[in-house]
Short mmCIF file of C-alpha atoms and ligand atoms in Angstrom, two decimals:
data_model
loop_
_atom_site.label_atom_id
_atom_site.label_comp_id
_atom_site.label_asym_id
_atom_site.label_seq_id
_atom_site.Cartn_x
_atom_site.Cartn_y
_atom_site.Cartn_z
CA MET O 103 101.24 45.64 55.97
CA TYR O 104 98.40 47.86 57.20
CA ALA O 105 98.85 46.83 60.86
CA GLN O 106 102.60 47.48 60.65
CA LEU O 107 102.08 50.91 59.15
CA VAL O 108 99.58 51.91 61.78
CA GLU O 109 102.06 50.81 64.43
CA THR O 110 104.54 53.40 63.15
CA GLY O 111 101.97 56.01 64.17
CA LEU O 112 103.16 58.25 61.35
CA ASN O 113 100.03 58.23 59.31
CA GLN O 114 96.86 57.89 61.33
CA VAL O 115 93.94 56.40 59.49
CA GLN O 116 90.35 56.97 60.42
CA SER O 117 88.85 54.24 62.60
CA LEU O 118 85.46 52.79 61.63
CA ALA O 119 83.94 54.47 64.70
CA ASP O 120 84.98 57.92 63.42
CA MET O 121 83.47 57.38 59.98
CA GLY O 122 80.06 58.49 58.81
CA GLU O 123 77.59 55.93 57.51
CA GLU O 124 78.51 56.37 53.84
CA GLU O 125 82.20 56.06 54.57
CA ARG O 126 81.68 52.93 56.65
CA ALA O 127 79.73 51.33 53.81
CA PHE O 128 82.47 52.39 51.39
CA GLN O 129 85.20 50.86 53.59
CA ALA O 130 83.14 47.65 53.92
CA ARG O 131 83.01 47.33 50.12
CA ILE O 132 86.79 47.84 49.92
CA ASP O 133 87.35 45.26 52.67
CA ALA O 134 85.14 42.80 50.79
CA GLY O 135 87.34 43.24 47.69
CA VAL O 136 84.64 45.02 45.65
CA LYS O 137 86.06 47.34 42.97
CA ILE O 138 85.12 51.00 43.21
CA GLU O 139 83.95 52.43 39.88
CA ALA O 140 83.97 56.01 38.61
CA LYS O 141 80.29 56.71 39.31
CA ASP O 142 80.28 55.16 42.79
CA TRP O 143 80.24 57.35 45.87
CA MET O 144 83.73 57.77 47.33
CA PRO O 145 85.23 59.94 50.07
CA ASP O 146 86.88 63.11 48.76
CA ALA O 147 90.20 62.05 50.24
CA TYR O 148 90.09 58.71 48.36
CA ARG O 149 89.42 60.58 45.12
CA LYS O 150 92.26 63.04 45.85
CA THR O 151 94.73 60.29 46.70
CA LEU O 152 93.96 58.47 43.48
CA ILE O 153 94.23 61.63 41.39
CA ARG O 154 97.59 62.34 43.04
CA GLN O 155 99.01 58.86 42.52
CA ILE O 156 97.57 58.15 39.05
CA SER O 157 98.60 61.56 37.69
CA GLN O 158 102.13 61.23 39.14
CA HIS O 159 102.26 57.80 37.54
CA ALA O 160 101.06 59.18 34.17
CA HIS O 161 103.62 61.99 34.29
CA SER O 162 106.34 59.42 35.06
CA GLU O 163 105.47 57.41 31.98
CA ILE O 164 105.59 60.53 29.80
CA VAL O 165 108.78 62.04 31.26
CA GLY O 166 110.20 58.50 31.36
CA GLN O 167 110.38 58.46 27.57
CA LEU O 168 113.09 61.11 27.60
CA PRO O 169 116.12 59.25 29.03
CA GLU O 170 115.69 56.45 26.48
CA GLY O 171 114.73 58.86 23.68
CA ASN O 172 118.30 60.09 24.03
CA TRP O 173 119.61 56.84 22.46
CA VAL O 174 117.19 56.18 19.58
CA THR O 175 119.46 57.73 16.97
CA ARG O 176 122.51 55.95 18.37
CA ALA O 177 121.18 52.41 18.88
CA PRO O 178 123.87 49.97 17.72
CA THR O 179 121.72 47.98 15.25
CA LEU O 180 118.46 48.38 13.35
CA LYS O 181 116.91 45.64 15.50
CA ARG O 182 117.87 47.35 18.76
CA LYS O 183 116.57 50.65 17.40
CA SER O 184 113.18 49.13 16.46
CA ILE O 185 112.86 47.51 19.89
CA LEU O 186 113.80 50.72 21.70
CA LEU O 187 111.35 52.78 19.63
CA ALA O 188 108.54 50.31 20.32
CA LYS O 189 109.31 50.41 24.04
CA ILE O 190 109.29 54.21 24.17
CA GLN O 191 105.98 54.29 22.28
CA ASP O 192 104.55 51.83 24.82
CA GLU O 193 105.48 54.27 27.61
CA ALA O 194 103.55 57.03 25.80
CA GLY O 195 100.56 54.67 25.64
CA HIS O 196 100.83 53.99 29.38
CA GLY O 197 100.77 57.72 30.04
CA LEU O 198 97.60 58.06 27.96
CA TYR O 199 95.77 55.18 29.70
CA LEU O 200 96.73 56.65 33.04
CA TYR O 201 95.59 60.18 32.19
CA SER O 202 92.30 58.60 31.06
CA ALA O 203 92.04 56.70 34.35
CA ALA O 204 92.65 59.97 36.24
CA GLU O 205 89.99 61.73 34.13
CA THR O 206 87.35 59.26 35.38
CA LEU O 207 87.85 60.93 38.78
CA GLY O 208 86.74 64.34 37.48
CA VAL O 209 90.01 66.07 36.59
CA SER O 210 90.98 67.21 33.13
CA ARG O 211 94.09 66.01 31.36
CA ASP O 212 94.91 69.60 30.40
CA ASP O 213 94.93 70.62 34.08
CA LEU O 214 97.17 67.69 35.02
CA ILE O 215 99.61 68.49 32.22
CA ALA O 216 99.55 72.19 33.14
CA ALA O 217 100.59 71.23 36.69
CA LEU O 218 103.44 69.09 35.34
CA ASN O 219 104.62 71.84 32.99
CA ALA O 220 104.48 74.42 35.80
CA GLY O 221 106.80 72.22 37.89
CA LYS O 222 104.04 71.68 40.49
CA ALA O 223 103.43 67.96 39.92
CA LYS O 224 105.73 65.11 40.90
CA TYR O 225 106.96 62.35 38.60
CA SER O 226 109.31 59.48 39.45
CA SER O 227 112.71 60.55 40.74
CA ILE O 228 114.42 57.97 38.51
CA PHE O 229 113.82 59.95 35.34
CA ASN O 230 116.00 62.82 36.52
CA TYR O 231 119.19 60.82 35.93
CA PRO O 232 121.14 61.00 32.65
CA THR O 233 121.61 58.12 30.18
CA LEU O 234 125.32 58.32 29.43
CA SER O 235 126.00 55.18 27.42
CA TRP O 236 124.19 52.51 25.39
CA ALA O 237 124.50 50.21 28.44
CA ASP O 238 122.09 52.56 30.22
CA MET O 239 119.36 51.32 27.86
CA GLY O 240 120.04 47.86 29.27
CA ALA O 241 120.14 49.07 32.88
CA VAL O 242 116.96 51.15 32.53
CA GLY O 243 114.99 48.24 31.04
CA TRP O 244 116.36 45.73 33.53
CA LEU O 245 116.30 47.79 36.71
CA VAL O 246 113.80 50.61 36.13
CA ASP O 247 111.15 48.65 34.24
CA GLY O 248 111.94 45.71 36.52
CA SER O 249 111.17 47.86 39.57
CA ALA O 250 108.11 49.35 37.89
CA ILE O 251 106.69 45.83 37.37
CA ILE O 252 107.26 44.86 41.00
CA ASN O 253 105.45 48.02 42.10
CA GLN O 254 102.68 47.76 39.51
CA ILE O 255 101.64 44.08 39.54
CA PRO O 256 99.82 44.61 42.87
CA LEU O 257 98.15 47.72 41.40
CA CYS O 258 96.28 45.38 38.99
CA ARG O 259 94.36 44.32 42.13
CA CYS O 260 93.93 47.78 43.66
CA SER O 261 90.47 48.95 44.73
CA TYR O 262 89.83 51.48 41.96
CA GLY O 263 88.54 49.65 38.87
CA PRO O 264 89.74 51.97 36.07
CA TYR O 265 93.28 52.12 37.53
CA ALA O 266 93.44 48.36 38.19
CA ARG O 267 92.29 47.53 34.65
CA ALA O 268 94.72 49.99 33.03
CA MET O 269 97.57 48.35 34.92
CA ILE O 270 96.95 44.89 33.41
CA ARG O 271 98.09 45.88 29.94
CA VAL O 272 100.78 48.20 31.31
CA CYS O 273 102.34 45.32 33.28
CA LYS O 274 102.34 42.99 30.26
CA GLU O 275 104.20 45.61 28.25
CA GLU O 276 106.60 46.44 31.11
CA SER O 277 107.53 42.78 31.22
CA PHE O 278 108.68 42.94 27.56
CA HIS O 279 110.61 46.11 28.43
CA ALA O 280 112.46 44.46 31.29
CA ARG O 281 113.34 41.46 29.09
CA GLN O 282 114.74 43.71 26.35
CA GLY O 283 116.84 45.56 28.94
CA TYR O 284 118.24 42.36 30.39
CA ASP O 285 118.98 41.14 26.87
CA ILE O 286 121.07 44.26 26.21
CA MET O 287 122.97 43.66 29.48
CA LEU O 288 123.51 39.99 28.55
CA SER O 289 124.95 40.90 25.13
CA LEU O 290 127.30 43.48 26.67
CA CYS O 291 128.41 41.08 29.41
CA ASN O 292 129.15 38.38 26.84
CA GLY O 293 131.01 40.91 24.69
CA THR O 294 134.43 42.56 24.94
CA PRO O 295 135.95 43.62 28.30
CA GLU O 296 135.10 47.23 27.36
CA GLN O 297 131.46 46.31 26.78
CA LYS O 298 131.30 44.47 30.10
CA ALA O 299 132.83 47.49 31.83
CA MET O 300 130.11 49.67 30.27
CA ALA O 301 127.46 47.34 31.68
CA GLN O 302 129.08 47.45 35.14
CA ASP O 303 129.27 51.25 35.02
CA ALA O 304 125.56 51.45 34.12
CA LEU O 305 124.67 49.12 37.01
CA ASN O 306 126.79 51.23 39.37
CA ARG O 307 124.90 54.40 38.42
CA TRP O 308 121.34 52.99 38.24
CA TRP O 309 121.30 50.62 41.23
CA TRP O 310 120.67 53.06 44.06
CA PRO O 311 118.28 55.38 42.16
CA SER O 312 116.27 52.24 41.23
CA LEU O 313 115.93 51.32 44.92
CA MET O 314 114.74 54.89 45.59
CA MET O 315 111.95 54.52 43.02
CA PHE O 316 109.90 52.60 45.60
CA GLY O 317 109.58 55.75 47.68
CA PRO O 318 110.62 56.64 51.24
CA SER O 319 111.03 53.96 53.90
CA ASP O 320 107.82 52.77 55.57
CA ALA O 321 108.68 54.82 58.64
CA GLU O 322 108.81 57.99 56.50
CA SER O 323 106.03 57.29 54.02
CA VAL O 324 103.23 59.73 54.77
CA ASN O 325 100.58 58.26 52.48
CA SER O 326 101.03 54.52 52.94
CA ALA O 327 98.76 53.70 55.88
CA GLN O 328 95.73 55.43 54.39
CA SER O 329 96.42 54.01 50.93
CA ALA O 330 96.71 50.54 52.48
CA GLN O 331 93.39 50.94 54.27
CA TRP O 332 91.79 51.84 50.95
CA ARG O 333 93.61 48.96 49.19
CA ILE O 334 95.30 51.33 46.77
CA LYS O 335 98.58 50.01 48.14
CA LEU O 336 98.70 46.26 48.81
CA PHE O 337 102.38 46.18 49.84
CA SER O 338 104.54 48.76 51.54
CA ASN O 339 107.42 50.64 49.90
CA ASP O 340 110.00 48.63 51.88
CA GLU O 341 108.35 45.28 51.12
CA LEU O 342 108.45 45.97 47.38
CA ARG O 343 112.02 47.32 47.55
CA GLN O 344 113.11 44.10 49.29
CA ARG O 345 111.37 42.07 46.58
CA MET O 346 113.34 43.99 43.94
CA VAL O 347 116.68 43.32 45.65
CA ASP O 348 115.88 39.61 46.15
CA GLN O 349 114.91 39.25 42.50
CA THR O 350 117.69 41.32 40.96
CA VAL O 351 120.86 40.29 42.82
CA PRO O 352 120.86 36.73 41.35
CA GLN O 353 120.29 38.26 37.90
CA ALA O 354 123.35 40.49 38.39
CA GLU O 355 125.35 37.43 39.47
CA PHE O 356 124.27 35.59 36.31
CA LEU O 357 125.59 38.52 34.26
CA GLY O 358 128.87 38.40 36.18
CA LEU O 359 128.31 41.95 37.46
CA THR O 360 128.83 43.31 40.99
CA VAL O 361 126.03 45.13 42.75
CA PRO O 362 127.58 48.38 44.04
CA ASP O 363 126.78 47.76 47.70
CA PRO O 364 129.56 46.53 50.02
CA ASP O 365 126.97 45.71 52.71
CA LEU O 366 124.91 43.41 50.50
CA LYS O 367 124.69 39.88 51.89
CA PHE O 368 122.30 36.96 51.74
CA ASN O 369 120.69 36.04 55.02
CA ALA O 370 120.00 32.29 54.83
CA ALA O 371 117.79 32.42 57.92
CA THR O 372 115.34 34.95 56.40
CA GLY O 373 115.86 33.97 52.76
CA HIS O 374 116.37 37.64 51.89
CA TYR O 375 119.30 39.84 50.90
CA GLU O 376 120.29 42.48 53.42
CA PHE O 377 121.40 45.69 51.77
CA GLY O 378 123.20 48.89 52.75
CA ALA O 379 121.69 52.21 53.78
CA ILE O 380 120.03 54.28 51.07
CA ASP O 381 121.19 57.89 50.76
CA TRP O 382 117.81 59.53 51.32
CA SER O 383 119.34 63.02 51.07
CA GLU O 384 119.95 62.30 47.37
CA PHE O 385 116.30 61.22 46.94
CA HIS O 386 114.94 64.35 48.65
CA ASN O 387 117.28 66.53 46.65
CA VAL O 388 115.99 65.05 43.38
CA LEU O 389 112.38 65.57 44.57
CA LYS O 390 113.17 69.21 45.29
CA GLY O 391 114.14 69.66 41.63
CA ASN O 392 117.90 69.45 42.08
CA GLY O 393 118.61 66.11 40.38
CA PRO O 394 121.06 66.00 37.47
CA CYS O 395 118.34 66.38 34.79
CA ASN O 396 115.21 67.89 36.44
CA LYS O 397 115.48 71.22 34.64
CA GLU O 398 116.26 69.66 31.27
CA ARG O 399 113.36 67.19 31.55
CA LEU O 400 110.83 69.89 32.36
CA LYS O 401 112.13 72.20 29.63
CA THR O 402 111.80 69.39 27.06
CA ARG O 403 108.22 68.62 28.12
CA VAL O 404 107.18 72.29 28.04
CA LYS O 405 108.69 72.71 24.57
CA ALA O 406 106.90 69.57 23.30
CA TRP O 407 103.60 70.90 24.67
CA ASP O 408 104.11 74.35 23.11
CA ASP O 409 105.24 72.91 19.77
CA GLY O 410 102.15 70.70 19.66
CA ALA O 411 99.69 73.58 20.17
CA TRP O 412 98.92 73.94 16.43
CA PHE O 413 98.04 70.25 16.23
CA ARG O 414 95.68 70.33 19.20
CA GLU O 415 94.03 73.46 17.77
CA ALA O 416 93.62 71.75 14.39
CA LEU O 417 91.93 68.75 16.03
CA VAL O 418 89.48 70.97 17.90
CA ALA O 419 88.74 73.03 14.75
CA TYR O 420 88.08 69.81 12.80
CA ALA O 421 85.82 68.42 15.54
CA ASP O 422 83.88 71.73 15.70
CA LYS O 423 83.45 71.80 11.93
CA LYS O 424 82.27 68.20 11.86
CA ALA O 425 79.78 68.88 14.67
CA ALA O 426 78.48 72.02 12.90
CA ARG O 427 78.02 70.04 9.66
CA ALA O 428 76.17 67.28 11.49
CA ALA O 429 73.89 69.85 13.16
CA ALA O 430 73.11 71.66 9.84
N1 FAQ L 135 109.79 59.81 42.89
O1 FAQ L 135 104.00 58.53 51.17
P1 FAQ L 135 104.76 58.03 50.00
C1 FAQ L 135 107.91 53.55 35.29
C2 FAQ L 135 106.70 60.97 46.75
S1 FAQ L 135 106.63 54.32 36.12
C3 FAQ L 135 109.14 60.97 43.13
O2 FAQ L 135 105.36 56.70 50.10
P2 FAQ L 135 102.89 57.08 47.98
C4 FAQ L 135 107.67 53.01 33.92
C5 FAQ L 135 105.23 60.63 46.84
O3 FAQ L 135 104.59 60.95 45.64
C6 FAQ L 135 107.34 54.88 37.64
N2 FAQ L 135 108.33 61.13 44.19
O4 FAQ L 135 103.81 58.17 48.70
C7 FAQ L 135 108.75 53.42 33.00
C8 FAQ L 135 104.80 61.47 48.01
O5 FAQ L 135 104.66 62.83 47.64
P3 FAQ L 135 103.21 63.61 47.68
C9 FAQ L 135 106.33 55.53 38.48
C10 FAQ L 135 108.17 60.07 45.01
O6 FAQ L 135 102.19 57.74 46.85
C11 FAQ L 135 109.96 52.75 32.96
C12 FAQ L 135 106.03 61.45 48.91
O7 FAQ L 135 107.13 61.10 48.10
N3 FAQ L 135 105.49 54.55 39.11
O8 FAQ L 135 108.94 53.49 35.84
C13 FAQ L 135 108.81 58.84 44.79
O9 FAQ L 135 102.06 56.33 48.97
C14 FAQ L 135 110.96 53.16 32.09
C15 FAQ L 135 105.88 60.47 50.06
O10 FAQ L 135 105.88 59.10 49.60
C16 FAQ L 135 104.39 54.90 39.79
O11 FAQ L 135 104.04 56.05 39.86
C17 FAQ L 135 109.65 58.73 43.68
N4 FAQ L 135 110.31 57.61 43.39
O12 FAQ L 135 103.95 56.03 47.40
C18 FAQ L 135 108.53 54.50 32.15
C19 FAQ L 135 103.61 53.76 40.40
N5 FAQ L 135 108.45 58.00 45.77
O13 FAQ L 135 102.43 63.11 46.50
C20 FAQ L 135 109.54 54.89 31.26
C21 FAQ L 135 102.41 54.21 41.19
C22 FAQ L 135 107.64 58.67 46.60
O14 FAQ L 135 102.56 63.23 49.00
C23 FAQ L 135 110.75 54.21 31.22
N6 FAQ L 135 102.77 54.94 42.36
N7 FAQ L 135 107.47 59.91 46.14
O15 FAQ L 135 103.59 65.04 47.53
C24 FAQ L 135 103.02 54.37 43.60
O16 FAQ L 135 102.99 53.16 43.74
C25 FAQ L 135 103.26 55.29 44.75
O17 FAQ L 135 102.80 56.58 44.43
C26 FAQ L 135 104.75 55.35 45.22
C27 FAQ L 135 104.85 56.37 46.37
C28 FAQ L 135 105.19 53.99 45.71
C29 FAQ L 135 105.65 55.82 44.08
#
């Protein structure tokens, strides 16, 4: 992957000859597969890249609770409601591990959340789409968590120890999430014609945004080459997107659903599915804040933060009192 990315010339990485002694030693440890830990020396740019990616990832997990939160009160059975609630709580947990992983790099969680609430921080484009029917709970679990797993399994082997270790548990839980989503799709597809139509409609709306989750094409990805050199990224955006298509199309066929891409075809020679062009203008528009739900998502997060102020203050007051008592 790294060689291919460098060939694009888009994102020049520093050659060993241009590095100082400390940086060369750092790169040698990365190349040898040694994990970098919080107290180890690291280049500022490595630290910044990790803070950027891990905090965006944490924000995604937190904002990602909202589309599914929309259906908790309307889940069709008690069992489905319990499963959905457990899944959403897992996503909150992922956000907390990830904020903790980011904090090991010297940033504060409050500052990261302030950037999110001010609309300055990115989170995954996918969470700016609305969940219009119960079938969307199936499609989100199947396609969105499914894509998240494909992207995140390699992160369990990334060079930064605290991030890699956090991802192990996250991936195990994401795998349960994807299974529950597929199970919802399976029930709907084995149900009435109306239920199957709901499942098809959800697939139609979530397919392309799910492919966009993997980020811009390799030719457009500004961060990939450097992140590959540092072994933060082990596979490119396009490689992982292809993996998602190859894995998911047979699953759609098993459900009896049609992937909404007239150009989709299996290439027996390569063993991969070829798929149609992604509408990158939609992706960039969502990133600019103009997706269907960007404003609503941010407003909900800001309100949650403001409403929780009394609780955070109470925790600090309690901790201060306890510390004062211990010191007396
Ligand atoms: N949305 O140069 P690249 C989940 C930005 S968790 C928004 O390729 P990079 C679980 C990118 O940040 C989902 N922005 O960047 C769940 C960069 O902007 P910057 C989140 C995007 O970092 C399920 C610019 O475009 N997962 O789903 C997106 O090398 C259900 C150029 O892009 C992670 O965060 C996007 N889709 O690669 C929760 C995984 N794509 O910062 C609840 C970790 C790209 O330079 C319910 N992250 N951008 O201003 C990664 O693997 C990487 O950061 C990528 C992007 C692959 C997302």
